[in-house]
Amino acid sequence: MAQILSPLPGTFYRSASPDQPPFKADGDDVAVGDVIGLIEVMKSFHEVKSDVAGKNVQFVTDNEEPVMAGAVLADLS
Amino acid sequence: MIRKLLVANRGEIAVRIIRAARDLGIATVAVHSEADRDSLHVQLADEAVNIGPPAAKKSYLSVSAILKAASDTGADAVHPGYGFLAENADFADAVVADGLTWVGPSGAAIRLMGDKVSARIAADKAGVPVVPGSMGRVASIIEARDILKETGFPVMIKAAAGGGGRGIRIANDQTEFEAAFPQAAAEALAAFGDGGLYMEKVIGQARHIEVQILGDGARAIHCYERECSLQRRRQKVWEEAPSMALSPALRAELCASAVRLAEAVNYSGAGTIEYLYDDAADRFYFIEMNTRIQVEHPVTEMITGIDLVAAMLRIAGGEALWIKQQDVQIRGHAIEVRLNAEDPAKGFAPFPGTISDLRLPGGPGVRFDSMLYAGYTVPPFYDSLLAKLIVHADSREAAITRLTRALSETRIEGCKTTKPLFLALAADASVRAGAFHTRWLEGWLDANSDRLSPDT
């Protein structure tokens, strides 16, 4: 089982803006390089790109939740 | 008289406000998010209240949590600082409705000056030059052609419902204008559901110059101007007082216009009136008013000797303005630089971290406004400002030399900071000559990125 980790500390967002659908829904497949969310660090936004591929993504960090660098954002099977 | 002040902010400005309150014998209440438990403002205040989770909208932007903290601690006044709720008229009204003293202008004044169109009309009525253009929505292309006589070319056509740079077109001559105006109206209708347009003259190269004012609701004074043209992405990074670009006559005219506007809106507290100054045409134009204390207020304090934050507290406490205009004098020159947790060698990427070592600058004419201490972990949830280094000297040249000296004494380990940027700027011939405008720094950064690594 692979995991997607947060590269930065900050606030995790699952979509580009509140009125947009999430980048990935639970159950989606993920390819290397897919954007799976954003991390807001000191008012600037950074895309989180997966460096692993897998199926059936399950997010363990909620939208708008604070995270530390290295925290698990999602599991892949 | 204020007895117990709640500081509705965090970071260096919360520390600054607590210091001013304690200088006046006022007790202080800090509020903080869960991420700011260990912050300096919490340690310095007499009392501290946890108002919620790290996300600002659940803590520092929560009106109900802040008002509850005030009620629970028996605070009788609220200072909003800058950012967060500082220019939120509804918050100002809610504080007053709870029977507390609001340290700032009334909700009505915040609303009036916070709306671009009503502020522009108020400035024009007070005889303050505004950027030539429409005084609100342009009804038709016939009216638009009339406005062109005042603006000339190039002219900016802006969607009334736009913002943040969206819905803007620039026409360089009549032919372009005749094509662009109907297109802009159609586009604005499609994009924003509102086809309303404004027009404004395009000011090419200009300086950002702003005037500090203090008012008591009846009378206002100015505390001269600040020059804030060194900006990156519209964020000021280096501010000075006074401006090196103004003649004494123009300075007097500029500052008098700011006082007229402040008195016209019965302004109470500290405020800043921002202008564009076109060097080539030797003309200034009102752009907006900030109805709060500003980040760069210390440069004004250094040249005038007035404690602006203490003045805000005394005015809010009911004192009539005790300073006469003729007693406000410029002494020497001051410069402030913003030390942000950003890596200038990597496109100013944010760089939160734990402060492993801290050496502060000192000596004559040096002030360091900050919330840092050794061992402090800078949280990633808020803005990147770590410290403001302010220097004061007899002349601008001596102030720049002193800035270099103070920067070289400063060590902030554990985070990357913008210190290398300021060392490079202080050594730059254009900066030393004061020859820059609001878009100068971005071009300089493109050309000098190799000078921004900490090891040079």
Coordinates of C-alpha atoms in Angstrom, one line a residue:
Chain A
M1 CA 0.0 0.0 0.0
A2 CA 1.3 3.4 -1.0
Q3 CA 0.8 6.7 0.8
I4 CA 0.8 10.3 -0.4
L5 CA 2.6 12.6 2.1
S6 CA 2.3 16.3 2.6
P7 CA 5.5 17.9 1.3
L8 CA 5.0 21.1 3.4
P9 CA 3.4 22.2 6.7
G10 CA 0.2 24.2 6.2
T11 CA -3.5 23.8 5.5
F12 CA -4.7 21.0 3.2
Y13 CA -7.4 21.7 0.5
R14 CA -8.9 19.0 -1.6
S15 CA -10.2 21.4 -4.3
A16 CA -9.0 24.5 -6.1
S17 CA -11.7 26.7 -4.6
P18 CA -14.8 26.0 -2.4
D19 CA -17.2 25.9 -5.4
Q20 CA -15.0 23.5 -7.4
P21 CA -15.2 19.6 -7.2
P22 CA -12.3 17.9 -5.4
F23 CA -9.1 17.1 -7.4
K24 CA -9.7 13.4 -6.5
A25 CA -12.7 11.7 -5.0
D26 CA -12.3 8.7 -2.6
G27 CA -12.0 5.6 -4.8
D28 CA -10.4 7.4 -7.8
D29 CA -7.2 6.1 -9.4
V30 CA -4.1 8.3 -9.1
A31 CA -1.1 8.5 -11.5
V32 CA 2.3 9.8 -10.8
G33 CA 2.1 13.6 -11.2
D34 CA -1.6 13.9 -10.6
V35 CA -2.6 16.9 -8.5
I36 CA -4.4 15.6 -5.4
G37 CA -4.8 18.8 -3.4
L38 CA -3.3 22.1 -2.4
I39 CA -1.3 23.1 0.7
E40 CA -1.6 26.7 1.8
V41 CA 1.6 27.8 3.5
M42 CA 1.8 31.4 4.8
K43 CA -1.0 32.6 2.4
S44 CA 0.6 31.0 -0.7
F45 CA -0.8 27.9 -2.4
H46 CA 1.2 24.9 -3.6
E47 CA -0.1 22.0 -5.6
V48 CA 0.5 18.5 -4.1
K49 CA 1.4 16.1 -6.9
S50 CA 1.5 12.4 -6.2
D51 CA 4.9 10.8 -6.6
V52 CA 3.3 7.3 -6.5
A53 CA 0.6 5.6 -8.6
G54 CA -2.2 3.5 -7.2
K55 CA -5.9 2.7 -7.2
N56 CA -8.8 3.5 -4.9
V57 CA -7.4 6.6 -3.2
Q58 CA -8.7 7.1 0.4
F59 CA -8.1 10.5 2.0
V60 CA -7.1 10.5 5.6
T61 CA -6.7 14.3 5.9
D62 CA -9.9 16.3 5.6
N63 CA -10.4 19.4 3.5
E64 CA -9.1 22.5 5.3
E65 CA -7.3 20.5 8.0
P66 CA -3.9 21.7 9.3
V67 CA -1.0 19.3 8.5
M68 CA 2.7 19.0 9.3
A69 CA 5.3 18.2 6.6
G70 CA 5.4 14.4 6.1
A71 CA 1.8 13.9 7.3
V72 CA -0.2 11.2 5.4
L73 CA -2.8 12.9 3.2
A74 CA -4.1 9.8 1.5
D75 CA -3.7 6.0 1.2
L76 CA -3.5 4.2 -2.2
S77 CA -4.1 0.5 -2.9
Chain B
M1 CA -10.2 55.8 29.7
I2 CA -9.5 52.3 28.6
R3 CA -8.7 49.9 31.5
K4 CA -8.4 46.5 29.9
L5 CA -7.7 46.1 26.2
L6 CA -8.3 43.0 24.2
V7 CA -5.9 42.7 21.3
A8 CA -7.7 41.0 18.4
N9 CA -4.6 40.0 16.4
R10 CA -1.3 38.0 16.5
G11 CA 2.3 38.3 15.6
E12 CA 4.4 41.4 15.8
I13 CA 1.5 43.8 15.7
A14 CA -0.1 42.1 18.7
V15 CA 3.2 42.5 20.6
R16 CA 3.4 46.2 19.4
I17 CA -0.1 47.0 20.7
I18 CA 0.5 45.2 24.1
R19 CA 3.6 47.3 24.5
A20 CA 1.7 50.6 23.8
A21 CA -1.0 49.6 26.2
R22 CA 1.4 48.7 29.0
D23 CA 3.2 52.0 28.5
L24 CA -0.2 53.7 29.3
G25 CA -0.9 51.5 32.3
I26 CA -3.7 49.6 30.5
A27 CA -4.1 45.8 31.2
T28 CA -4.0 43.5 28.2
V29 CA -5.8 40.4 27.0
A30 CA -4.3 38.3 24.2
V31 CA -6.4 36.0 22.0
H32 CA -4.8 33.2 20.2
S33 CA -5.5 30.2 18.0
E34 CA -4.4 26.6 19.0
A35 CA -1.4 27.1 16.7
D36 CA -0.3 30.2 18.6
R37 CA -0.3 28.9 22.1
D38 CA 3.5 29.5 22.5
S39 CA 3.6 32.9 20.8
L40 CA 5.2 35.9 22.3
H41 CA 2.0 38.1 22.4
V42 CA 0.4 35.4 24.6
Q43 CA 3.4 35.5 27.0
L44 CA 3.5 39.3 27.2
A45 CA -0.2 39.9 27.8
D46 CA -1.7 39.9 31.3
E47 CA -4.2 37.3 30.2
A48 CA -4.7 35.0 27.2
V49 CA -7.7 33.3 25.7
N50 CA -7.7 30.4 23.2
I51 CA -10.3 31.4 20.6
G52 CA -10.1 28.4 18.3
P53 CA -8.4 26.2 15.7
P54 CA -5.4 27.2 13.6
A55 CA -7.5 28.3 10.6
A56 CA -7.9 32.1 10.8
K57 CA -11.6 32.0 9.9
K58 CA -12.3 29.8 13.0
S59 CA -10.2 32.0 15.3
Y60 CA -8.8 35.4 14.4
L61 CA -11.7 36.1 12.0
S62 CA -14.4 34.7 14.4
V63 CA -16.3 37.8 15.7
S64 CA -18.3 35.6 18.2
A65 CA -15.2 34.0 19.7
I66 CA -13.4 37.3 20.1
L67 CA -16.5 39.0 21.6
K68 CA -16.9 36.1 24.0
A69 CA -13.2 36.4 25.1
A70 CA -13.8 40.1 25.7
S71 CA -16.9 39.4 27.8
D72 CA -15.2 36.5 29.8
T73 CA -12.2 38.6 30.7
G74 CA -14.0 41.9 31.4
A75 CA -12.1 43.8 28.7
D76 CA -13.6 47.2 27.9
A77 CA -11.9 47.9 24.6
V78 CA -10.7 46.0 21.4
H79 CA -7.8 46.9 19.2
P80 CA -7.9 45.1 15.8
G81 CA -4.3 45.7 14.6
Y82 CA -4.0 45.3 10.8
G83 CA -5.3 42.5 8.6
F84 CA -7.9 40.0 10.0
L85 CA -10.9 42.1 11.2
A86 CA -9.2 45.5 11.2
E87 CA -11.2 47.0 8.4
N88 CA -14.4 45.0 9.0
A89 CA -17.1 47.6 9.6
D90 CA -19.6 45.0 11.0
F91 CA -17.0 43.9 13.6
A92 CA -16.5 47.5 14.6
D93 CA -20.2 47.9 15.0
A94 CA -20.5 44.6 16.9
V95 CA -17.8 45.7 19.4
V96 CA -19.6 49.0 20.0
A97 CA -23.0 47.2 20.3
D98 CA -21.5 45.0 23.1
G99 CA -20.8 48.2 25.0
L100 CA -17.0 48.1 24.3
T101 CA -14.7 50.7 23.0
W102 CA -13.5 50.2 19.5
V103 CA -9.9 51.4 18.9
G104 CA -10.4 52.8 15.4
P105 CA -12.7 54.8 13.2
S106 CA -16.5 54.2 13.3
G107 CA -18.1 51.4 11.3
A108 CA -19.6 54.1 9.2
A109 CA -16.2 55.7 8.4
I110 CA -14.8 52.2 7.6
R111 CA -17.7 51.6 5.2
L112 CA -17.4 55.0 3.5
M113 CA -13.6 54.8 2.9
G114 CA -13.5 51.1 2.3
D115 CA -15.7 51.3 -0.8
K116 CA -13.6 52.4 -3.7
V117 CA -16.3 54.5 -5.3
S118 CA -17.6 56.3 -2.2
A119 CA -14.0 56.9 -1.1
R120 CA -13.2 58.5 -4.4
I121 CA -16.3 60.7 -4.3
A122 CA -15.4 61.8 -0.7
A123 CA -11.9 62.6 -1.8
D124 CA -13.0 64.6 -4.8
K125 CA -15.5 66.5 -2.6
A126 CA -12.8 67.4 -0.1
G127 CA -10.7 68.8 -2.9
V128 CA -8.2 65.9 -3.0
P129 CA -6.9 65.1 -6.5
V130 CA -8.1 61.7 -7.7
V131 CA -6.9 59.7 -10.7
P132 CA -8.8 61.3 -13.6
G133 CA -11.7 59.0 -14.7
S134 CA -15.3 58.2 -14.1
M135 CA -16.8 59.0 -10.6
G136 CA -18.6 55.6 -10.6
R137 CA -20.3 53.7 -13.4
V138 CA -20.2 55.0 -16.9
A139 CA -23.7 55.0 -18.3
S140 CA -23.0 54.9 -22.0
I141 CA -20.3 55.2 -24.7
I142 CA -21.4 58.8 -25.2
E143 CA -20.6 59.6 -21.5
A144 CA -17.4 57.5 -21.9
R145 CA -16.2 59.7 -24.8
D146 CA -16.7 62.7 -22.6
I147 CA -14.6 61.2 -19.8
L148 CA -11.8 60.6 -22.3
K149 CA -11.3 64.4 -22.4
E150 CA -10.1 64.2 -18.8
T151 CA -8.2 60.9 -18.8
G152 CA -6.5 61.0 -22.2
F153 CA -4.7 57.8 -23.4
P154 CA -3.8 55.2 -22.3
V155 CA -7.1 54.7 -20.4
M156 CA -8.1 51.7 -18.3
I157 CA -11.6 50.2 -18.7
K158 CA -12.5 48.2 -15.6
A159 CA -15.5 46.0 -14.8
A160 CA -17.4 47.5 -11.8
A161 CA -17.9 43.9 -10.5
G162 CA -14.3 42.8 -11.2
G163 CA -11.4 43.0 -8.8
G164 CA -8.0 41.6 -8.2
G165 CA -6.9 42.7 -11.7
R166 CA -9.8 40.8 -13.4
G167 CA -11.9 42.5 -16.0
I168 CA -9.4 45.2 -17.0
R169 CA -8.7 46.4 -20.5
I170 CA -6.4 49.2 -21.6
A171 CA -7.0 51.3 -24.7
N172 CA -4.1 53.3 -26.2
D173 CA -6.0 55.4 -28.7
Q174 CA -9.5 56.3 -29.8
T175 CA -9.8 53.4 -32.3
E176 CA -8.9 50.9 -29.7
F177 CA -11.2 52.5 -27.3
E178 CA -14.2 52.4 -29.6
A179 CA -13.7 48.7 -30.0
A180 CA -12.8 47.9 -26.4
F181 CA -15.6 49.7 -24.6
P182 CA -18.5 47.6 -26.0
Q183 CA -16.4 44.4 -25.7
A184 CA -15.6 45.1 -22.1
A185 CA -19.3 45.7 -21.3
A186 CA -20.3 42.4 -22.9
E187 CA -17.5 40.5 -21.2
A188 CA -18.3 42.0 -17.8
L189 CA -21.9 41.0 -18.2
A190 CA -20.9 37.5 -19.2
A191 CA -18.3 37.1 -16.5
F192 CA -19.8 38.9 -13.6
G193 CA -23.5 39.2 -14.5
D194 CA -23.0 43.0 -14.4
G195 CA -22.0 45.0 -17.4
G196 CA -21.1 48.1 -15.4
L197 CA -17.8 49.8 -16.3
Y198 CA -15.4 52.3 -14.7
M199 CA -12.8 54.3 -16.5
E200 CA -9.5 55.5 -15.2
K201 CA -6.4 57.2 -16.6
V202 CA -3.3 54.9 -16.7
I203 CA -0.5 56.4 -14.6
G204 CA 2.7 55.0 -16.1
Q205 CA 5.6 55.1 -13.6
A206 CA 4.6 56.4 -10.2
R207 CA 5.7 56.3 -6.6
H208 CA 3.5 55.0 -3.8
I209 CA 3.4 57.8 -1.2
E210 CA 1.0 57.8 1.8
V211 CA 0.2 60.3 4.5
Q212 CA -0.3 59.3 8.1
I213 CA -3.1 61.1 9.8
L214 CA -4.5 61.2 13.4
G215 CA -8.0 62.4 14.0
D216 CA -10.3 62.7 17.1
G217 CA -13.6 62.9 15.2
A218 CA -13.5 66.7 14.9
R219 CA -9.9 67.8 14.2
A220 CA -7.2 65.9 12.3
I221 CA -3.4 66.3 11.9
H222 CA -0.9 64.7 9.6
C223 CA 2.4 63.1 10.6
Y224 CA 4.0 63.6 7.2
E225 CA 4.4 61.0 4.5
R226 CA 5.9 57.5 3.9
E227 CA 7.5 56.4 0.6
C228 CA 6.5 52.8 -0.1
S229 CA 7.4 52.3 -3.8
L230 CA 9.6 49.2 -3.3
Q231 CA 7.0 46.5 -3.7
R232 CA 6.9 42.9 -4.9
R233 CA 3.5 41.7 -6.1
R234 CA 1.9 44.8 -4.7
Q235 CA 3.3 44.0 -1.2
K236 CA 5.5 46.6 0.3
V237 CA 9.0 45.3 1.3
W238 CA 10.9 48.5 2.2
E239 CA 9.4 51.7 3.5
E240 CA 10.9 55.1 4.3
A241 CA 9.9 58.4 5.8
P242 CA 10.1 61.1 4.6
S243 CA 9.9 60.6 0.8
M244 CA 13.0 61.8 -1.0
A245 CA 10.9 62.7 -4.1
L246 CA 8.8 65.6 -2.8
S247 CA 9.6 69.3 -2.8
P248 CA 8.7 71.1 0.5
A249 CA 5.9 72.9 -1.3
L250 CA 4.4 69.7 -2.7
R251 CA 4.8 67.9 0.6
A252 CA 2.8 70.7 2.3
E253 CA 0.1 70.4 -0.4
L254 CA -0.1 66.6 -0.2
C255 CA -0.3 66.5 3.6
A256 CA -2.9 69.3 3.7
S257 CA -5.1 67.4 1.3
A258 CA -4.9 64.3 3.6
V259 CA -6.0 66.4 6.6
R260 CA -8.9 67.9 4.6
L261 CA -10.2 64.4 3.7
A262 CA -9.8 63.1 7.2
E263 CA -11.7 66.1 8.7
A264 CA -14.4 65.8 5.9
V265 CA -15.2 62.3 7.1
N266 CA -14.9 63.1 10.8
Y267 CA -12.1 60.6 11.1
S268 CA -11.2 59.2 14.5
G269 CA -8.0 57.3 15.2
A270 CA -5.0 56.6 13.0
G271 CA -5.4 56.3 9.3
T272 CA -3.4 56.4 6.1
I273 CA -4.3 58.1 2.9
E274 CA -2.5 56.5 -0.1
Y275 CA -1.5 58.4 -3.2
L276 CA 0.3 57.8 -6.5
Y277 CA 2.9 60.4 -7.2
D278 CA 3.9 60.9 -10.8
D279 CA 7.4 62.3 -10.7
A280 CA 7.5 63.3 -14.4
A281 CA 4.2 65.3 -14.1
D282 CA 4.9 66.4 -10.5
R283 CA 1.3 65.5 -9.6
F284 CA -0.2 63.3 -6.9
Y285 CA -3.5 61.4 -7.0
F286 CA -5.6 59.8 -4.2
I287 CA -5.9 56.0 -4.5
E288 CA -7.4 54.8 -1.2
M289 CA -7.6 55.2 2.5
N290 CA -6.6 52.5 5.0
T291 CA -8.7 52.9 8.1
R292 CA -6.2 51.1 10.5
I293 CA -2.7 51.2 11.8
Q294 CA -0.3 50.1 9.1
V295 CA 2.6 47.6 9.1
E296 CA 5.0 50.5 8.2
H297 CA 3.9 52.9 10.9
P298 CA 7.2 52.8 12.8
V299 CA 9.1 54.9 10.2
T300 CA 6.7 57.7 11.0
E301 CA 7.2 57.2 14.7
M302 CA 10.9 57.4 14.3
I303 CA 10.9 60.7 12.4
T304 CA 8.2 62.5 14.4
G305 CA 8.7 61.0 17.9
I306 CA 4.9 60.3 18.1
D307 CA 3.8 56.8 19.4
L308 CA 1.0 56.2 16.9
V309 CA -0.4 53.1 18.7
A310 CA -0.5 54.9 22.0
A311 CA -2.2 57.8 20.3
M312 CA -4.9 55.4 19.0
L313 CA -5.6 54.2 22.5
R314 CA -5.8 57.7 24.0
I315 CA -8.1 58.9 21.2
A316 CA -10.3 55.8 21.6
G317 CA -10.3 56.4 25.4
G318 CA -12.0 59.8 24.7
E319 CA -9.1 62.3 24.7
A320 CA -9.3 65.2 22.3
L321 CA -6.2 65.5 20.0
W322 CA -3.4 66.9 22.2
I323 CA -0.9 67.4 19.4
K324 CA -0.8 70.7 17.4
Q325 CA 0.1 70.5 13.7
Q326 CA 3.0 72.9 14.1
D327 CA 4.5 70.6 16.8
V328 CA 4.8 67.7 14.3
Q329 CA 8.3 68.0 12.8
I330 CA 10.4 65.7 10.6
R331 CA 13.7 64.8 12.3
G332 CA 16.1 62.8 10.1
H333 CA 15.2 59.8 8.0
A334 CA 13.9 56.3 8.8
I335 CA 13.8 53.1 6.8
E336 CA 11.9 49.9 7.6
V337 CA 12.5 46.5 6.0
R338 CA 10.2 43.5 6.3
L339 CA 12.1 40.3 7.3
N340 CA 9.8 37.6 6.0
A341 CA 10.1 33.8 6.4
E342 CA 10.7 33.5 2.7
D343 CA 13.6 32.2 0.6
P344 CA 14.5 35.1 -1.8
A345 CA 16.9 32.7 -3.7
K346 CA 13.9 30.4 -4.5
G347 CA 11.3 32.8 -5.7
F348 CA 10.4 33.9 -2.2
A349 CA 8.9 30.5 -1.3
P350 CA 7.5 30.5 2.2
F351 CA 9.8 29.0 4.8
P352 CA 8.2 28.3 8.2
G353 CA 10.4 26.6 10.8
T354 CA 11.9 26.7 14.3
I355 CA 14.2 29.6 15.3
S356 CA 17.3 27.8 16.4
D357 CA 19.4 30.9 17.0
L358 CA 18.6 34.6 17.2
R359 CA 20.9 37.6 17.3
L360 CA 19.2 41.0 17.4
P361 CA 20.7 44.2 16.0
G362 CA 21.1 47.1 18.4
G363 CA 22.9 50.4 19.1
P364 CA 21.8 53.9 18.2
G365 CA 18.9 54.4 15.8
V366 CA 17.9 50.8 15.6
R367 CA 14.5 49.3 16.4
F368 CA 13.4 45.7 15.9
D369 CA 9.6 45.0 16.1
S370 CA 9.1 41.2 16.2
M371 CA 7.5 38.2 17.9
L372 CA 10.6 36.0 17.5
Y373 CA 12.5 34.3 20.3
A374 CA 15.0 31.5 20.2
G375 CA 13.1 28.2 20.1
Y376 CA 9.9 29.7 18.7
T377 CA 8.3 27.6 15.9
V378 CA 6.9 29.9 13.1
P379 CA 3.5 28.4 12.3
P380 CA 2.6 27.9 8.6
F381 CA -1.0 29.2 8.8
Y382 CA -0.5 32.9 8.8
D383 CA 1.5 35.6 7.0
S384 CA 5.3 35.3 6.7
L385 CA 6.3 38.6 8.5
L386 CA 8.8 37.7 11.2
A387 CA 10.2 41.1 12.1
K388 CA 10.5 44.7 11.0
L389 CA 13.9 46.2 11.2
I390 CA 13.7 50.0 11.5
V391 CA 16.7 52.3 11.4
H392 CA 16.8 56.1 12.0
A393 CA 19.6 58.5 11.2
D394 CA 20.3 62.2 10.4
S395 CA 20.1 61.7 6.6
R396 CA 18.8 59.1 4.1
E397 CA 22.4 58.2 3.2
A398 CA 23.3 57.6 6.8
A399 CA 20.1 55.6 7.4
I400 CA 21.0 53.2 4.5
T401 CA 24.5 52.7 5.9
R402 CA 23.0 52.1 9.3
L403 CA 20.5 49.6 7.8
T404 CA 23.4 47.6 6.3
R405 CA 25.2 47.7 9.7
A406 CA 22.1 46.5 11.5
L407 CA 21.3 43.8 9.0
S408 CA 24.8 42.4 9.3
E409 CA 24.3 42.1 13.1
T410 CA 21.0 40.3 12.6
R411 CA 21.0 36.5 12.6
I412 CA 17.8 34.5 12.3
E413 CA 18.6 30.8 12.1
G414 CA 16.2 28.0 11.4
C415 CA 14.2 29.9 8.7
K416 CA 15.2 31.4 5.4
T417 CA 14.5 35.1 5.5
T418 CA 14.4 38.1 3.1
K419 CA 17.6 39.6 4.7
P420 CA 19.8 38.9 1.6
L421 CA 17.3 41.0 -0.4
F422 CA 17.7 44.0 1.8
L423 CA 21.5 43.8 1.9
A424 CA 21.6 43.7 -1.9
L425 CA 19.1 46.6 -2.2
A426 CA 21.0 48.7 0.3
A427 CA 24.1 48.4 -1.9
D428 CA 22.2 49.2 -5.1
A429 CA 23.0 52.5 -6.8
S430 CA 19.3 53.2 -7.8
V431 CA 18.1 52.5 -4.3
R432 CA 20.9 54.8 -2.8
A433 CA 19.8 57.5 -5.3
G434 CA 16.1 57.0 -4.4
A435 CA 15.4 56.5 -8.1
F436 CA 12.6 53.9 -8.2
H437 CA 8.9 53.5 -8.8
T438 CA 6.2 50.9 -7.8
R439 CA 7.2 48.5 -10.6
W440 CA 11.0 49.0 -10.3
L441 CA 11.7 46.1 -7.8
E442 CA 10.2 43.3 -9.9
G443 CA 12.5 44.2 -12.8
W444 CA 15.4 44.4 -10.5
L445 CA 14.6 41.0 -9.0
D446 CA 14.5 39.5 -12.5
A447 CA 18.0 40.9 -13.2
N448 CA 19.6 40.3 -9.8
S449 CA 18.4 36.9 -8.7
D450 CA 22.0 35.7 -8.4
R451 CA 22.6 38.3 -5.6
L452 CA 19.9 36.9 -3.3
S453 CA 21.5 33.8 -1.9
P454 CA 22.4 34.1 1.8
D455 CA 26.1 33.3 1.3
T456 CA 26.9 36.3 -1.0

